[in-house]
DNA sequence: TGTACATCAGTGAACGCGCGTTCACTGATGTAC
DNA sequence: TGTACATCAGTGAACGCGCGTTCACTGATGTAC
């Protein structure tokens, strides 16, 4: 009854989601046309709507997949702060900065996602929530509220820093942005327990 | 010899740059067409090329203007950490999160700027450099290298947090992102002197 | 003061192009006998 | 094993539309006399 192997179409769909992820991250969502997206997967124009109901449908699938992949990487890190620092070194490396297509989806697409339709933003919300929890598991210090705060802050700092480092044309400034982010990220991740719901605190 | 007042055309140009800034920030750069941009300033299609040589030329002018305005706000803050905290409260407020068109240009446009042509990115580089210096003046603690690191980190954290808070659809999560950013930003800005070029530091 | 005129900011129709989407079709596949 | 067939993933031309840009023009302006 079923022609072709049952995995055949599903494999093509997965290939489209993966190649579209790379294309979106390097050229932007608005900057990537259907013709280019299907060509990247070795198909032609009309094949698209056999797999996705619209471009937005593809975008939502891509966002979900990209964040799941990123969560899987964080989940696979060994426990302990040393491996968090190792991840920070990768995330804030010149290699990651220069690899738009293969890098962090939030850094590449976040403000565009913010302007997408609600289905895309819901996909992002689920993915970002999972990502924050994955980071929090590595920072856990017994105070869940403070741990979540730090996980959110670390995630935001990483995303913002990588975007700044990518946008500026001065290579020296770009390197300083990455280095500053690393110093601040390590401080944030390893800060001692106390002021959880930070009351003001004078310097010195 | 000169017809019209000499300020007339310049005033129209400034009006275009200002309305385009709002439009770009709410709809994105790719998402804003020339027809809409000129209509926002009360003009019609063809008037555009009397003021700008191309859309990219307008984008570069907008980026320069938007960052200059933001630097002027930071420069006008009274000295002292209390006024930095006041600015952080504004920046990370629900009101700012919900005011795309009137808010921070980096939070609204940064990843799109990263994909723009080199003239736009150079305009952004100049603006971001000025912004980092303006922030650093408020954080100065005698160590210029550490001060710049903190200014860069603070700027990146703010931009990233606002983007995350805007992208997610869950209002409660969005509020928690803003609150977490505030706590982490205050900690970053008011941290005591010591570990400037942070050597590793075990927790507790 | 009143009229003729040169300037030029702004008009609006038109251009070629690539967008997202539709649809009649093709042809490789695995099945039935 | 060999042939006829039903399936359906993928093809490729076409659609209406809005994009960035061009250009011949209009008409309000301030000037000259």
Short mmCIF file of C-alpha atoms (C1' of nucleotides) in Angstrom, two decimals:
data_model
loop_
_atom_site.label_atom_id
_atom_site.label_comp_id
_atom_site.label_asym_id
_atom_site.label_seq_id
_atom_site.Cartn_x
_atom_site.Cartn_y
_atom_site.Cartn_z
CA UNK A 1 0.00 0.00 0.00
CA UNK A 2 2.76 2.44 0.92
CA UNK A 3 5.14 3.20 -1.92
CA UNK A 4 8.68 4.43 -1.18
CA UNK A 5 10.13 3.55 2.20
CA UNK A 6 8.11 5.09 5.02
CA UNK A 7 11.20 7.11 6.07
CA UNK A 8 11.79 8.63 2.64
CA UNK A 9 9.56 11.69 2.87
CA UNK A 10 10.36 12.25 6.53
CA UNK A 11 14.07 12.23 5.67
CA UNK A 12 13.55 14.90 3.01
CA UNK A 13 11.60 17.02 5.48
CA UNK A 14 14.38 16.73 8.05
CA UNK A 15 16.96 17.66 5.43
CA UNK A 16 14.96 20.78 4.52
CA UNK A 17 14.70 21.81 8.19
CA UNK A 18 18.43 21.38 8.66
CA UNK A 19 19.56 23.21 5.52
CA UNK A 20 16.97 25.95 6.11
CA UNK A 21 18.39 26.42 9.61
CA UNK A 22 21.81 27.15 8.15
CA UNK A 23 20.40 29.42 5.45
CA UNK A 24 18.19 31.40 7.84
CA UNK A 25 21.09 31.92 10.23
CA UNK A 26 23.42 33.22 7.55
CA UNK A 27 21.00 35.24 5.38
CA UNK A 28 18.15 35.97 7.77
CA UNK A 29 14.56 34.71 7.57
CA UNK A 30 13.29 37.54 5.37
CA UNK A 31 16.52 37.24 3.37
CA UNK A 32 15.94 33.58 2.44
CA UNK A 33 13.49 32.83 -0.39
CA UNK A 34 11.63 29.55 -0.92
CA UNK A 35 13.52 28.92 -4.18
CA UNK A 36 16.87 29.11 -2.36
CA UNK A 37 15.64 27.06 0.59
CA UNK A 38 14.45 24.14 -1.54
CA UNK A 39 17.55 24.31 -3.79
CA UNK A 40 19.73 23.99 -0.66
CA UNK A 41 18.00 20.66 -0.01
CA UNK A 42 18.36 19.54 -3.63
CA UNK A 43 14.72 20.09 -4.58
CA UNK A 44 12.75 22.47 -6.80
CA UNK A 45 10.18 25.14 -6.03
CA UNK A 46 6.94 23.21 -5.97
CA UNK A 47 8.17 20.43 -3.68
CA UNK A 48 8.06 22.82 -0.74
CA UNK A 49 4.32 22.67 -0.10
CA UNK A 50 4.33 18.89 0.07
CA UNK A 51 6.33 19.27 3.29
CA UNK A 52 5.24 22.57 4.85
CA UNK A 53 1.97 24.48 4.75
CA UNK A 54 3.72 27.86 4.47
CA UNK A 55 7.07 29.55 4.97
CA UNK A 56 6.05 30.40 8.55
CA UNK A 57 5.39 26.69 9.16
CA UNK A 58 8.97 25.93 8.09
CA UNK A 59 10.31 28.76 10.26
CA UNK A 60 8.53 27.38 13.33
CA UNK A 61 9.88 23.87 12.63
CA UNK A 62 13.40 25.26 12.16
CA UNK A 63 13.26 27.23 15.41
CA UNK A 64 12.11 24.15 17.34
CA UNK A 65 14.82 21.94 15.81
CA UNK A 66 17.63 24.48 16.27
CA UNK A 67 16.88 24.98 19.94
CA UNK A 68 16.45 21.26 20.58
CA UNK A 69 19.89 20.65 19.08
CA UNK A 70 21.40 23.35 21.28
CA UNK A 71 19.73 21.97 24.41
CA UNK A 72 21.08 18.50 23.56
CA UNK A 73 24.61 19.90 23.44
CA UNK A 74 24.25 21.59 26.82
CA UNK A 75 22.66 18.46 28.32
CA UNK A 76 25.57 16.36 27.10
CA UNK A 77 28.14 18.45 28.99
CA UNK A 78 29.61 16.71 32.05
CA UNK A 79 28.48 18.14 35.40
CA UNK A 80 30.62 20.76 37.11
CA UNK A 81 31.62 24.34 36.47
CA UNK A 82 34.73 23.36 34.52
CA UNK A 83 32.60 22.08 31.67
CA UNK A 84 30.42 25.22 31.80
CA UNK A 85 33.57 27.28 31.35
CA UNK A 86 34.61 25.07 28.47
CA UNK A 87 31.26 25.72 26.80
CA UNK A 88 31.63 29.47 27.39
CA UNK A 89 35.04 29.35 25.71
CA UNK A 90 33.52 27.67 22.67
CA UNK A 91 30.47 29.95 22.57
CA UNK A 92 32.57 33.11 22.82
CA UNK A 93 35.31 31.93 20.46
CA UNK A 94 36.21 33.71 17.20
CA UNK A 95 35.40 30.41 15.47
CA UNK A 96 31.79 30.52 16.68
CA UNK A 97 31.53 34.24 15.93
CA UNK A 98 32.64 33.56 12.35
CA UNK A 99 30.34 30.54 11.85
CA UNK A 100 26.94 32.14 11.43
CA UNK A 101 25.35 29.20 9.61
CA UNK A 102 26.46 26.59 12.14
CA UNK A 103 26.15 28.68 15.29
CA UNK A 104 23.65 29.72 17.94
CA UNK A 105 20.17 30.33 16.48
CA UNK A 106 19.30 32.97 19.06
CA UNK A 107 22.37 35.05 18.28
CA UNK A 108 21.63 34.88 14.56
CA UNK A 109 17.87 35.34 14.55
CA UNK A 110 16.49 36.62 17.82
CA UNK A 111 15.20 40.04 16.82
CA UNK A 112 13.71 38.62 13.62
CA UNK A 113 11.98 35.88 15.63
CA UNK A 114 10.50 38.61 17.83
CA UNK A 115 8.72 39.99 14.75
CA UNK A 116 7.47 36.58 13.50
CA UNK A 117 3.94 35.29 13.86
CA UNK A 118 2.75 33.81 17.13
CA UNK A 119 3.39 30.14 16.19
CA UNK A 120 7.08 30.88 15.60
CA UNK A 121 7.35 32.81 18.85
CA UNK A 122 5.65 29.97 20.75
CA UNK A 123 8.16 27.53 19.28
CA UNK A 124 10.91 29.87 20.42
CA UNK A 125 9.40 30.21 23.88
CA UNK A 126 9.37 26.43 24.38
CA UNK A 127 12.94 26.13 23.10
CA UNK A 128 14.28 29.01 25.19
CA UNK A 129 12.58 27.65 28.31
CA UNK A 130 14.24 24.27 27.77
CA UNK A 131 17.58 25.99 27.15
CA UNK A 132 17.34 28.02 30.36
CA UNK A 133 16.52 24.88 32.33
CA UNK A 134 19.43 23.04 30.74
CA UNK A 135 21.81 25.83 31.74
CA UNK A 136 20.29 26.01 35.22
CA UNK A 137 21.01 22.30 35.79
CA UNK A 138 24.71 23.15 35.44
CA UNK A 139 24.56 26.17 37.76
CA UNK A 140 22.39 24.64 40.47
CA UNK A 141 23.43 25.92 43.89
CA UNK A 142 20.42 24.86 45.95
CA UNK A 143 18.47 28.10 45.49
CA UNK A 144 16.22 27.44 42.46
CA UNK A 145 15.11 31.04 42.07
CA UNK A 146 18.65 32.40 42.05
CA UNK A 147 19.79 29.56 39.81
CA UNK A 148 17.15 30.43 37.22
CA UNK A 149 18.08 34.10 37.41
CA UNK A 150 21.68 33.29 36.70
CA UNK A 151 20.81 30.89 33.88
CA UNK A 152 18.65 33.54 32.21
CA UNK A 153 21.32 36.20 32.69
CA UNK A 154 24.05 33.98 31.32
CA UNK A 155 21.98 33.05 28.26
CA UNK A 156 21.09 36.70 27.55
CA UNK A 157 24.68 37.82 28.02
CA UNK A 158 25.97 35.19 25.59
CA UNK A 159 23.41 35.98 22.92
CA UNK A 160 23.87 39.74 23.17
CA UNK A 161 27.66 39.55 23.18
CA UNK A 162 27.86 37.33 20.13
CA UNK A 163 25.55 39.68 18.23
CA UNK A 164 27.64 42.72 19.12
CA UNK A 165 30.87 40.88 18.24
CA UNK A 166 29.39 39.97 14.85
CA UNK A 167 27.93 43.38 14.01
CA UNK A 168 31.04 45.51 14.54
CA UNK A 169 33.61 45.83 11.75
CA UNK A 170 36.60 46.53 13.99
CA UNK A 171 38.25 43.12 14.58
CA UNK A 172 40.01 44.32 17.70
CA UNK A 173 36.81 45.62 19.26
CA UNK A 174 35.06 42.38 18.28
CA UNK A 175 37.73 40.34 20.11
CA UNK A 176 37.43 42.61 23.15
CA UNK A 177 33.67 42.05 23.19
CA UNK A 178 34.18 38.28 23.26
CA UNK A 179 36.83 38.55 25.97
CA UNK A 180 34.70 40.87 28.10
CA UNK A 181 31.73 38.54 27.76
CA UNK A 182 33.84 35.61 28.90
CA UNK A 183 35.09 37.42 32.00
CA UNK A 184 31.61 38.59 32.92
CA UNK A 185 30.03 35.22 32.16
CA UNK A 186 32.48 33.37 34.37
CA UNK A 187 31.90 35.89 37.17
CA UNK A 188 28.15 35.48 36.81
CA UNK A 189 28.32 31.66 36.78
CA UNK A 190 30.72 31.31 39.69
CA UNK A 191 29.62 34.17 41.96
CA UNK A 192 29.21 33.19 45.62
CA UNK A 193 25.80 32.51 47.06
CA UNK A 194 24.43 35.50 48.89
CA UNK A 195 22.39 38.33 47.44
CA UNK A 196 19.70 36.44 45.59
CA UNK A 197 16.95 39.04 45.29
CA UNK A 198 19.66 41.68 45.19
CA UNK A 199 18.97 44.54 47.40
CA UNK A 200 21.09 47.50 46.43
CA UNK A 201 24.72 47.09 47.36
CA UNK A 202 27.19 49.97 47.37
CA UNK A 203 30.49 49.38 45.54
CA UNK A 204 33.71 48.69 47.45
CA UNK B 1 19.98 82.33 -5.38
CA UNK B 2 18.72 79.77 -2.88
CA UNK B 3 15.00 79.11 -3.10
CA UNK B 4 13.14 77.71 -0.06
CA UNK B 5 14.74 78.29 3.30
CA UNK B 6 18.12 76.58 3.54
CA UNK B 7 16.81 74.44 6.40
CA UNK B 8 13.79 73.16 4.49
CA UNK B 9 15.33 70.14 2.73
CA UNK B 10 17.54 69.27 5.69
CA UNK B 11 14.46 69.25 7.93
CA UNK B 12 12.71 66.78 5.61
CA UNK B 13 15.79 64.58 5.60
CA UNK B 14 15.91 64.60 9.41
CA UNK B 15 12.21 63.78 9.57
CA UNK B 16 12.74 60.80 7.25
CA UNK B 17 15.63 59.52 9.38
CA UNK B 18 13.56 59.79 12.52
CA UNK B 19 10.38 58.15 11.19
CA UNK B 20 12.45 55.46 9.43
CA UNK B 21 14.14 54.71 12.77
CA UNK B 22 10.77 53.98 14.34
CA UNK B 23 9.60 51.95 11.34
CA UNK B 24 12.79 49.87 11.10
CA UNK B 25 12.66 49.10 14.81
CA UNK B 26 9.07 47.91 14.72
CA UNK B 27 8.95 46.13 11.33
CA UNK B 28 12.62 45.34 10.72
CA UNK B 29 14.86 46.71 7.96
CA UNK B 30 13.93 44.07 5.38
CA UNK B 31 10.34 44.42 6.51
CA UNK B 32 10.12 48.15 5.74
CA UNK B 33 9.63 49.15 2.07
CA UNK B 34 10.56 52.53 0.55
CA UNK B 35 6.88 53.33 -0.10
CA UNK B 36 6.04 52.91 3.59
CA UNK B 37 9.14 54.79 4.76
CA UNK B 38 8.40 57.89 2.67
CA UNK B 39 4.68 57.76 3.50
CA UNK B 40 5.60 57.80 7.22
CA UNK B 41 7.33 61.14 6.58
CA UNK B 42 4.39 62.48 4.55
CA UNK B 43 6.06 62.12 1.14
CA UNK B 44 5.60 59.95 -1.95
CA UNK B 45 7.79 57.33 -3.56
CA UNK B 46 10.03 59.38 -5.84
CA UNK B 47 11.05 61.93 -3.21
CA UNK B 48 13.24 59.34 -1.55
CA UNK B 49 16.20 59.55 -3.92
CA UNK B 50 16.44 63.32 -3.54
CA UNK B 51 17.54 62.65 0.05
CA UNK B 52 19.32 59.29 0.02
CA UNK B 53 21.34 57.50 -2.65
CA UNK B 54 19.87 54.10 -1.73
CA UNK B 55 17.99 52.27 1.00
CA UNK B 56 21.34 51.21 2.51
CA UNK B 57 22.34 54.89 2.67
CA UNK B 58 19.21 55.59 4.71
CA UNK B 59 19.86 52.60 6.94
CA UNK B 60 23.39 53.81 7.72
CA UNK B 61 22.08 57.31 8.52
CA UNK B 62 19.38 55.85 10.76
CA UNK B 63 21.85 53.65 12.65
CA UNK B 64 24.15 56.62 13.25
CA UNK B 65 21.30 58.84 14.45
CA UNK B 66 19.72 56.19 16.68
CA UNK B 67 22.96 55.45 18.50
CA UNK B 68 23.83 59.13 18.86
CA UNK B 69 20.47 59.74 20.50
CA UNK B 70 21.03 56.85 22.88
CA UNK B 71 24.54 58.04 23.78
CA UNK B 72 23.13 61.51 24.48
CA UNK B 73 20.67 60.02 26.96
CA UNK B 74 23.40 58.10 28.78
CA UNK B 75 25.67 61.17 28.78
CA UNK B 76 22.92 63.25 30.34
CA UNK B 77 22.59 60.94 33.36
CA UNK B 78 23.99 62.41 36.58
CA UNK B 79 27.21 60.79 37.83
CA UNK B 80 26.99 57.97 40.37
CA UNK B 81 25.76 54.41 40.44
CA UNK B 82 22.28 55.42 41.56
CA UNK B 83 21.57 56.97 38.19
CA UNK B 84 22.99 53.92 36.41
CA UNK B 85 20.53 51.80 38.35
CA UNK B 86 17.74 54.17 37.41
CA UNK B 87 18.66 53.77 33.74
CA UNK B 88 18.74 49.97 34.15
CA UNK B 89 15.24 50.09 35.63
CA UNK B 90 14.02 52.02 32.60
CA UNK B 91 15.86 49.86 30.08
CA UNK B 92 14.56 46.62 31.61
CA UNK B 93 11.02 47.88 32.23
CA UNK B 94 7.92 46.31 30.64
CA UNK B 95 7.25 49.76 29.13
CA UNK B 96 10.53 49.68 27.20
CA UNK B 97 10.03 46.04 26.24
CA UNK B 98 6.62 46.93 24.79
CA UNK B 99 7.85 50.05 22.95
CA UNK B 100 9.71 48.58 20.00
CA UNK B 101 9.49 51.70 17.82
CA UNK B 102 10.74 54.09 20.50
CA UNK B 103 13.25 51.80 22.17
CA UNK B 104 16.85 50.67 21.94
CA UNK B 105 18.01 50.27 18.32
CA UNK B 106 20.45 47.49 19.17
CA UNK B 107 17.79 45.35 20.82
CA UNK B 108 15.47 45.82 17.84
CA UNK B 109 17.91 45.49 14.97
CA UNK B 110 21.24 44.02 15.98
CA UNK B 111 21.23 40.74 14.12
CA UNK B 112 19.85 42.39 11.00
CA UNK B 113 22.58 45.05 11.21
CA UNK B 114 25.12 42.24 11.33
CA UNK B 115 23.92 41.13 7.88
CA UNK B 116 23.91 44.65 6.37
CA UNK B 117 26.56 46.04 4.03
CA UNK B 118 29.84 47.32 5.38
CA UNK B 119 28.83 51.01 5.51
CA UNK B 120 25.94 50.20 7.85
CA UNK B 121 28.16 48.04 10.05
CA UNK B 122 30.78 50.79 10.20
CA UNK B 123 28.11 53.24 11.30
CA UNK B 124 27.08 50.76 13.97
CA UNK B 125 30.68 50.20 15.07
CA UNK B 126 31.17 53.94 15.64
CA UNK B 127 27.89 54.22 17.51
CA UNK B 128 28.49 51.16 19.68
CA UNK B 129 32.00 52.34 20.54
CA UNK B 130 30.61 55.70 21.68
CA UNK B 131 27.89 53.92 23.66
CA UNK B 132 30.41 51.66 25.43
CA UNK B 133 32.54 54.68 26.33
CA UNK B 134 29.49 56.55 27.61
CA UNK B 135 28.57 53.61 29.85
CA UNK B 136 32.20 53.23 30.98
CA UNK B 137 32.27 56.86 32.17
CA UNK B 138 29.55 55.91 34.65
CA UNK B 139 31.29 52.75 35.85
CA UNK B 140 34.83 54.12 36.08
CA UNK B 141 36.66 52.57 39.02
CA UNK B 142 40.22 53.58 38.16
CA UNK B 143 41.05 50.45 36.17
CA UNK B 144 40.28 51.41 32.54
CA UNK B 145 40.59 47.89 31.18
CA UNK B 146 38.23 46.42 33.75
CA UNK B 147 35.87 49.36 33.34
CA UNK B 148 35.63 48.79 29.59
CA UNK B 149 35.05 45.08 30.16
CA UNK B 150 32.16 45.83 32.47
CA UNK B 151 30.68 48.44 30.13
CA UNK B 152 30.76 45.99 27.22
CA UNK B 153 29.30 43.23 29.36
CA UNK B 154 26.54 45.45 30.68
CA UNK B 155 25.63 46.66 27.19
CA UNK B 156 25.54 43.09 25.80
CA UNK B 157 23.50 41.83 28.72
CA UNK B 158 20.91 44.58 28.29
CA UNK B 159 20.56 44.06 24.56
CA UNK B 160 20.33 40.28 24.80
CA UNK B 161 17.84 40.35 27.69
CA UNK B 162 15.49 42.77 25.99
CA UNK B 163 15.50 40.65 22.85
CA UNK B 164 14.70 37.48 24.79
CA UNK B 165 11.98 39.27 26.77
CA UNK B 166 10.43 40.46 23.51
CA UNK B 167 10.64 37.17 21.62
CA UNK B 168 8.92 34.92 24.15
CA UNK B 169 5.12 34.73 24.23
CA UNK B 170 4.82 33.77 27.90
CA UNK B 171 4.29 37.06 29.78
CA UNK B 172 5.44 35.59 33.07
CA UNK B 173 8.69 34.28 31.58
CA UNK B 174 9.20 37.64 29.87
CA UNK B 175 8.90 39.45 33.20
CA UNK B 176 11.31 36.98 34.82
CA UNK B 177 13.84 37.65 32.04
CA UNK B 178 13.66 41.39 32.74
CA UNK B 179 13.96 40.86 36.50
CA UNK B 180 16.89 38.46 36.12
CA UNK B 181 18.65 40.90 33.82
CA UNK B 182 18.22 43.67 36.36
CA UNK B 183 19.68 41.61 39.20
CA UNK B 184 22.63 40.48 37.10
CA UNK B 185 23.19 43.96 35.65
CA UNK B 186 23.33 45.57 39.08
CA UNK B 187 25.72 42.87 40.30
CA UNK B 188 27.92 43.41 37.26
CA UNK B 189 27.93 47.21 37.62
CA UNK B 190 28.57 47.28 41.37
CA UNK B 191 30.89 44.30 41.81
CA UNK B 192 33.97 44.99 43.97
CA UNK B 193 37.32 45.67 42.38
CA UNK B 194 39.47 42.59 42.35
CA UNK B 195 39.63 39.94 39.66
CA UNK B 196 40.07 42.03 36.54
CA UNK B 197 41.49 39.53 34.06
CA UNK B 198 39.59 36.84 35.87
CA UNK B 199 41.64 33.82 36.52
CA UNK B 200 39.45 30.87 37.26
CA UNK B 201 37.77 31.04 40.64
CA UNK B 202 36.06 28.10 42.26
CA UNK B 203 32.54 28.74 43.60
CA UNK B 204 31.93 29.14 47.34
"C1'" DT C 1 3.42 96.95 -5.00
"C1'" DG C 2 2.71 93.70 -9.04
"C1'" DT C 3 4.19 90.51 -12.58
"C1'" DA C 4 7.42 87.20 -14.99
"C1'" DC C 5 10.57 83.90 -14.05
"C1'" DA C 6 14.17 80.37 -12.49
"C1'" DT C 7 14.68 76.99 -8.96
"C1'" DC C 8 14.14 72.56 -7.12
"C1'" DA C 9 11.48 69.68 -3.45
"C1'" DG C 10 8.28 66.67 -4.24
"C1'" DT C 11 4.97 63.82 -7.58
"C1'" DG C 12 3.39 59.57 -9.47
"C1'" DA C 13 3.67 56.25 -13.14
"C1'" DA C 14 6.64 52.85 -14.75
"C1'" DC C 15 10.78 49.46 -14.90
"C1'" DG C 16 12.54 44.64 -14.07
"C1'" DC C 17 12.83 41.45 -10.48
"C1'" DG C 18 12.21 38.02 -6.88
"C1'" DC C 19 8.83 36.98 -3.55
"C1'" DG C 20 5.29 33.21 -1.55
"C1'" DT C 21 2.11 30.25 -3.41
"C1'" DT C 22 -0.60 27.17 -6.82
"C1'" DC C 23 -1.28 23.43 -9.86
"C1'" DA C 24 -1.36 20.24 -13.78
"C1'" DC C 25 2.18 17.02 -14.66
"C1'" DT C 26 5.97 13.38 -14.63
"C1'" DG C 27 8.34 9.46 -13.64
"C1'" DA C 28 10.67 6.38 -10.18
"C1'" DT C 29 8.93 3.33 -6.85
"C1'" DG C 30 7.20 -1.09 -4.77
"C1'" DT C 31 3.17 -4.30 -5.51
"C1'" DA C 32 0.16 -7.69 -7.71
"C1'" DC C 33 -0.28 -11.45 -10.47
"C1'" DT D 1 11.18 -14.09 -13.05
"C1'" DG D 2 8.62 -10.58 -16.00
"C1'" DT D 3 5.01 -7.24 -16.95
"C1'" DA D 4 1.12 -3.92 -15.89
"C1'" DC D 5 -0.17 -0.82 -12.68
"C1'" DA D 6 -1.33 2.48 -8.73
"C1'" DT D 7 1.05 5.62 -5.80
"C1'" DC D 8 2.86 9.97 -4.68
"C1'" DA D 9 7.46 12.70 -4.06
"C1'" DG D 10 9.08 15.87 -6.77
"C1'" DT D 11 8.84 19.03 -11.24
"C1'" DG D 12 8.59 23.46 -13.36
"C1'" DA D 13 5.75 27.02 -15.32
"C1'" DA D 14 2.70 30.41 -13.91
"C1'" DC D 15 -0.03 33.69 -10.67
"C1'" DG D 16 -0.42 38.37 -8.48
"C1'" DC D 17 2.18 41.30 -5.66
"C1'" DG D 18 5.43 44.47 -3.51
"C1'" DC D 19 10.17 45.37 -3.80
"C1'" DG D 20 14.14 49.12 -4.87
"C1'" DT D 21 14.93 52.32 -8.29
"C1'" DT D 22 14.27 55.68 -12.35
"C1'" DC D 23 12.54 59.64 -14.60
"C1'" DA D 24 9.73 63.10 -16.99
"C1'" DC D 25 6.86 66.24 -14.69
"C1'" DT D 26 4.52 69.76 -11.58
"C1'" DG D 27 3.83 73.52 -8.89
"C1'" DA D 28 5.00 76.31 -4.67
"C1'" DT D 29 8.78 79.13 -3.59
"C1'" DG D 30 11.63 83.43 -3.25
"C1'" DT D 31 13.89 86.80 -6.59
"C1'" DA D 32 14.36 90.38 -10.10
"C1'" DC D 33 12.74 94.32 -12.04
#
